Backbone as JSON Lines, residues from 0, in Angstrom:
{"i":0,"aa":"A","n":[44.25,114.06,196.14],"ca":[44.22,112.94,197.16],"c":[43.44,113.34,198.36]}
{"i":1,"aa":"L","n":[42.76,112.4,198.93],"ca":[42.03,112.61,200.15],"c":[42.89,112.32,201.36]}
{"i":2,"aa":"D","n":[42.78,113.09,202.45],"ca":[43.51,112.91,203.58],"c":[42.73,113.21,204.81]}
{"i":3,"aa":"S","n":[43.1,112.55,205.92],"ca":[42.48,112.96,207.2],"c":[42.86,114.32,207.65]}
{"i":4,"aa":"A","n":[42.18,114.88,208.63],"ca":[42.49,116.14,209.21],"c":[43.95,116.21,209.74]}
{"i":5,"aa":"V","n":[44.47,115.17,210.2],"ca":[45.82,114.99,210.71],"c":[46.89,115.32,209.53]}
{"i":6,"aa":"G","n":[46.68,114.55,208.47],"ca":[47.61,114.78,207.27],"c":[47.33,116.19,206.62]}
{"i":7,"aa":"I","n":[46.13,116.58,206.56],"ca":[45.91,117.97,206.05],"c":[46.51,119.07,206.78]}
{"i":8,"aa":"S","n":[46.55,118.88,208.19],"ca":[47.15,119.97,209.01],"c":[48.61,120.12,208.71]}
{"i":9,"aa":"Y","n":[49.32,118.99,208.35],"ca":[50.71,119.17,208.06],"c":[50.9,119.67,206.68]}
{"i":10,"aa":"G","n":[50.04,119.33,205.72],"ca":[50.13,119.9,204.4],"c":[49.82,121.45,204.45]}
{"i":11,"aa":"L","n":[49.0,121.83,205.34],"ca":[48.62,123.18,205.55],"c":[49.8,123.96,206.06]}
{"i":12,"aa":"Q","n":[50.5,123.4,207.11],"ca":[51.7,124.06,207.62],"c":[52.81,124.18,206.68]}
{"i":13,"aa":"L","n":[52.95,123.19,205.8],"ca":[53.94,123.3,204.67],"c":[53.58,124.44,203.77]}
{"i":14,"aa":"A","n":[52.24,124.43,203.36],"ca":[51.83,125.53,202.44],"c":[52.14,126.91,203.1]}
{"i":15,"aa":"A","n":[51.74,127.0,204.33],"ca":[51.84,128.28,205.04],"c":[53.25,128.8,205.13]}
{"i":16,"aa":"S","n":[54.28,127.74,205.13],"ca":[55.67,128.13,205.32],"c":[56.24,128.59,203.98]}
{"i":17,"aa":"L","n":[55.62,128.48,202.85],"ca":[56.16,128.94,201.62],"c":[56.1,130.41,201.47]}
{"i":18,"aa":"P","n":[57.2,131.02,200.86],"ca":[57.18,132.48,200.71],"c":[56.1,132.97,199.77]}
{"i":19,"aa":"S","n":[55.76,132.16,198.81],"ca":[54.69,132.5,197.85],"c":[53.93,131.32,197.45]}
{"i":20,"aa":"L","n":[52.66,131.5,197.3],"ca":[51.77,130.28,196.98],"c":[50.71,130.85,196.11]}
{"i":21,"aa":"D","n":[51.11,130.49,194.73],"ca":[50.24,130.93,193.59],"c":[49.17,130.0,193.17]}
{"i":22,"aa":"Y","n":[49.0,128.96,193.78],"ca":[48.11,127.86,193.39],"c":[47.43,127.21,194.53]}
{"i":23,"aa":"A","n":[46.22,126.63,194.22],"ca":[45.4,125.88,195.2],"c":[46.2,124.7,195.7]}
{"i":24,"aa":"C","n":[46.02,124.37,196.88],"ca":[46.78,123.18,197.41],"c":[45.82,121.97,197.69]}
{"i":25,"aa":"G","n":[44.55,122.1,197.51],"ca":[43.65,120.87,197.76],"c":[43.65,120.46,199.15]}
{"i":26,"aa":"L","n":[43.72,121.47,200.09],"ca":[43.72,121.01,201.47],"c":[42.35,121.02,202.22]}
{"i":27,"aa":"A","n":[41.31,121.11,201.51],"ca":[39.98,120.89,202.1],"c":[39.35,119.71,201.72]}
{"i":28,"aa":"T","n":[40.16,118.69,201.15],"ca":[39.54,117.39,200.7],"c":[38.86,116.61,201.76]}
{"i":29,"aa":"G","n":[39.27,116.84,203.08],"ca":[38.63,116.2,204.19],"c":[37.15,116.34,204.18]}
{"i":30,"aa":"Q","n":[36.67,117.46,203.66],"ca":[35.36,117.76,203.58],"c":[34.55,116.77,202.77]}
{"i":31,"aa":"L","n":[35.25,116.06,201.86],"ca":[34.69,114.99,201.03],"c":[34.48,113.62,201.82]}
{"i":32,"aa":"L","n":[35.11,113.54,202.96],"ca":[35.11,112.31,203.72],"c":[33.67,112.28,204.55]}
{"i":33,"aa":"D","n":[33.2,111.11,204.77],"ca":[31.93,110.96,205.66],"c":[32.26,111.25,207.05]}
{"i":34,"aa":"A","n":[33.45,110.88,207.44],"ca":[33.97,111.04,208.9],"c":[35.39,111.2,208.95]}
{"i":35,"aa":"D","n":[35.9,111.54,209.96],"ca":[37.37,111.85,210.2],"c":[37.81,111.39,211.59]}
{"i":36,"aa":"I","n":[39.06,111.3,211.86],"ca":[39.66,110.96,213.1],"c":[40.04,112.09,213.89]}
{"i":37,"aa":"A","n":[39.91,113.35,213.38],"ca":[40.2,114.5,214.15],"c":[39.37,115.66,213.56]}
{"i":38,"aa":"E","n":[39.49,116.79,214.2],"ca":[38.71,118.05,213.83],"c":[39.69,119.07,213.16]}
{"i":39,"aa":"L","n":[39.31,119.51,212.03],"ca":[40.03,120.67,211.41],"c":[38.98,121.43,210.6]}
{"i":40,"aa":"P","n":[38.18,122.16,211.26],"ca":[37.03,122.77,210.68],"c":[37.35,123.87,209.59]}
{"i":41,"aa":"L","n":[36.67,123.8,208.53],"ca":[36.74,124.8,207.6],"c":[35.76,125.92,207.94]}
{"i":42,"aa":"R","n":[36.36,127.13,208.17],"ca":[35.43,128.22,208.54],"c":[35.57,129.48,207.66]}
{"i":43,"aa":"N","n":[34.44,129.83,207.06],"ca":[34.5,130.92,206.04],"c":[35.56,130.7,205.0]}
{"i":44,"aa":"G","n":[35.75,129.43,204.62],"ca":[36.69,129.11,203.52],"c":[38.08,129.02,203.94]}
{"i":45,"aa":"E","n":[38.32,129.04,205.23],"ca":[39.7,129.11,205.71],"c":[39.95,127.91,206.77]}
{"i":46,"aa":"L","n":[41.14,127.47,206.78],"ca":[41.64,126.43,207.78],"c":[42.72,127.13,208.65]}
{"i":47,"aa":"A","n":[42.59,126.84,209.93],"ca":[43.59,127.33,210.9],"c":[44.83,126.62,210.79]}
{"i":48,"aa":"V","n":[45.97,127.27,210.78],"ca":[47.27,126.6,210.7],"c":[47.62,126.03,212.09]}
{"i":49,"aa":"H","n":[47.64,124.79,212.38],"ca":[48.05,124.2,213.61],"c":[48.21,122.73,213.37]}
{"i":50,"aa":"S","n":[49.01,122.07,214.27],"ca":[49.02,120.58,214.27],"c":[47.78,119.99,214.74]}
{"i":51,"aa":"V","n":[47.3,118.86,214.23],"ca":[46.14,118.13,214.74],"c":[46.57,116.78,215.05]}
{"i":52,"aa":"S","n":[46.07,116.23,216.13],"ca":[46.31,114.93,216.58],"c":[44.98,114.08,216.44]}
{"i":53,"aa":"P","n":[45.13,112.8,216.18],"ca":[43.97,111.93,216.18],"c":[43.28,111.84,217.49]}
{"i":54,"aa":"D","n":[41.96,111.84,217.5],"ca":[41.13,111.64,218.69],"c":[41.04,110.24,219.0]}
{"i":55,"aa":"A","n":[41.41,109.73,220.21],"ca":[41.41,108.38,220.6],"c":[40.05,107.76,220.43]}
{"i":56,"aa":"D","n":[38.96,108.45,220.86],"ca":[37.61,107.92,220.68],"c":[37.15,107.77,219.21]}
{"i":57,"aa":"L","n":[37.61,108.7,218.4],"ca":[37.3,108.49,216.96],"c":[38.12,107.39,216.38]}
{"i":58,"aa":"L","n":[39.34,107.3,216.76],"ca":[40.27,106.2,216.23],"c":[39.51,104.85,216.61]}
{"i":59,"aa":"A","n":[39.06,104.72,217.81],"ca":[38.18,103.53,218.28],"c":[36.97,103.31,217.48]}
{"i":60,"aa":"K","n":[36.27,104.37,217.22],"ca":[35.02,104.37,216.52],"c":[35.12,103.78,215.08]}
{"i":61,"aa":"Y","n":[36.14,104.3,214.47],"ca":[36.33,104.04,212.95],"c":[37.36,103.03,212.72]}
{"i":62,"aa":"A","n":[37.84,102.26,213.7],"ca":[38.83,101.26,213.48],"c":[38.22,100.16,212.63]}
{"i":63,"aa":"V","n":[39.13,99.59,211.79],"ca":[38.68,98.53,210.85],"c":[39.02,97.11,211.54]}
{"i":64,"aa":"P","n":[38.28,96.12,211.14],"ca":[38.7,94.82,211.59],"c":[40.12,94.41,211.01]}
{"i":65,"aa":"V","n":[40.83,93.43,211.7],"ca":[42.16,93.13,211.4],"c":[42.12,92.6,209.98]}
{"i":66,"aa":"E","n":[41.09,91.89,209.5],"ca":[41.1,91.36,208.12],"c":[41.14,92.54,207.17]}
{"i":67,"aa":"R","n":[40.36,93.59,207.39],"ca":[40.44,94.69,206.42],"c":[41.72,95.46,206.37]}
{"i":68,"aa":"L","n":[42.36,95.55,207.58],"ca":[43.58,96.21,207.68],"c":[44.67,95.36,206.89]}
{"i":69,"aa":"T","n":[44.64,94.05,207.05],"ca":[45.55,93.16,206.3],"c":[45.27,93.39,204.86]}
{"i":70,"aa":"W","n":[44.01,93.43,204.39],"ca":[43.7,93.56,203.01],"c":[44.29,94.9,202.52]}
{"i":71,"aa":"W","n":[44.24,96.05,203.21],"ca":[44.81,97.24,202.78],"c":[46.37,97.15,202.7]}
{"i":72,"aa":"K","n":[46.97,96.52,203.65],"ca":[48.4,96.41,203.59],"c":[48.84,95.57,202.42]}
{"i":73,"aa":"E","n":[48.15,94.47,202.14],"ca":[48.49,93.68,200.98],"c":[48.33,94.47,199.72]}
{"i":74,"aa":"R","n":[47.17,95.2,199.57],"ca":[46.92,96.08,198.4],"c":[48.02,97.08,198.22]}
{"i":75,"aa":"T","n":[48.51,97.63,199.22],"ca":[49.65,98.54,199.14],"c":[50.79,97.94,198.63]}
{"i":76,"aa":"K","n":[51.11,96.7,199.15],"ca":[52.25,96.08,198.69],"c":[52.22,95.7,197.17]}
{"i":77,"aa":"R","n":[50.95,95.27,196.72],"ca":[50.71,94.98,195.28],"c":[50.92,96.21,194.42]}
{"i":78,"aa":"A","n":[50.44,97.37,194.79],"ca":[50.54,98.56,194.14],"c":[52.01,99.03,194.02]}
{"i":79,"aa":"F","n":[52.75,98.91,195.2],"ca":[54.2,99.21,195.22],"c":[54.85,98.26,194.15]}
{"i":80,"aa":"Y","n":[54.66,97.0,194.28],"ca":[55.32,96.02,193.41],"c":[55.02,96.23,191.89]}
{"i":81,"aa":"A","n":[53.82,96.65,191.68],"ca":[53.42,96.85,190.24],"c":[54.23,97.86,189.58]}
{"i":82,"aa":"G","n":[54.65,98.94,190.24],"ca":[55.49,99.83,189.61],"c":[57.06,99.68,189.81]}
{"i":83,"aa":"T","n":[57.38,98.84,190.73],"ca":[58.81,98.85,191.09],"c":[59.43,97.44,191.23]}
{"i":84,"aa":"E","n":[58.84,96.48,190.82],"ca":[59.31,95.04,191.05],"c":[60.73,94.85,190.43]}
{"i":85,"aa":"T","n":[60.89,95.42,189.31],"ca":[62.22,95.22,188.63],"c":[63.33,95.96,189.46]}
{"i":86,"aa":"E","n":[63.04,97.09,189.83],"ca":[63.99,97.93,190.65],"c":[64.31,97.27,192.02]}
{"i":87,"aa":"I","n":[63.24,96.71,192.67],"ca":[63.39,96.02,193.94],"c":[64.41,94.81,193.77]}
{"i":88,"aa":"K","n":[64.1,94.04,192.76],"ca":[64.93,92.88,192.5],"c":[66.49,93.33,192.26]}
{"i":89,"aa":"A","n":[66.62,94.35,191.38],"ca":[67.9,94.81,191.0],"c":[68.72,95.4,192.18]}
{"i":90,"aa":"R","n":[68.05,95.87,193.13],"ca":[68.7,96.36,194.36],"c":[68.81,95.45,195.46]}
{"i":91,"aa":"G","n":[68.3,94.3,195.29],"ca":[68.21,93.19,196.35],"c":[67.36,93.51,197.51]}
{"i":92,"aa":"W","n":[66.33,94.29,197.34],"ca":[65.39,94.63,198.42],"c":[64.36,93.59,198.66]}
{"i":93,"aa":"S","n":[63.74,93.53,199.77],"ca":[62.58,92.68,199.94],"c":[61.7,93.24,201.09]}
{"i":94,"aa":"W","n":[60.61,92.67,201.16],"ca":[59.68,93.19,202.28],"c":[60.11,92.64,203.57]}
């Protein structure tokens, strides 16, 4: 999965907290993004373990129009329902 530097920083903290880590974690996927909302530089193949917060200027720069945000929210709902509609109805849940 791809994630922003913010999400990767938390995954990195989790990975660093494990007593043993025998496999790759895929925590440098942010390098595949064209842009990010925070900085978490990869240096000599390593990421520093620390919390990263979004940069307000970058959030403003990459903000999407309301229409696109609505589209993503609806897509997320459709994906959720596609796999769980029966369970949602059985439990009496709703959006």
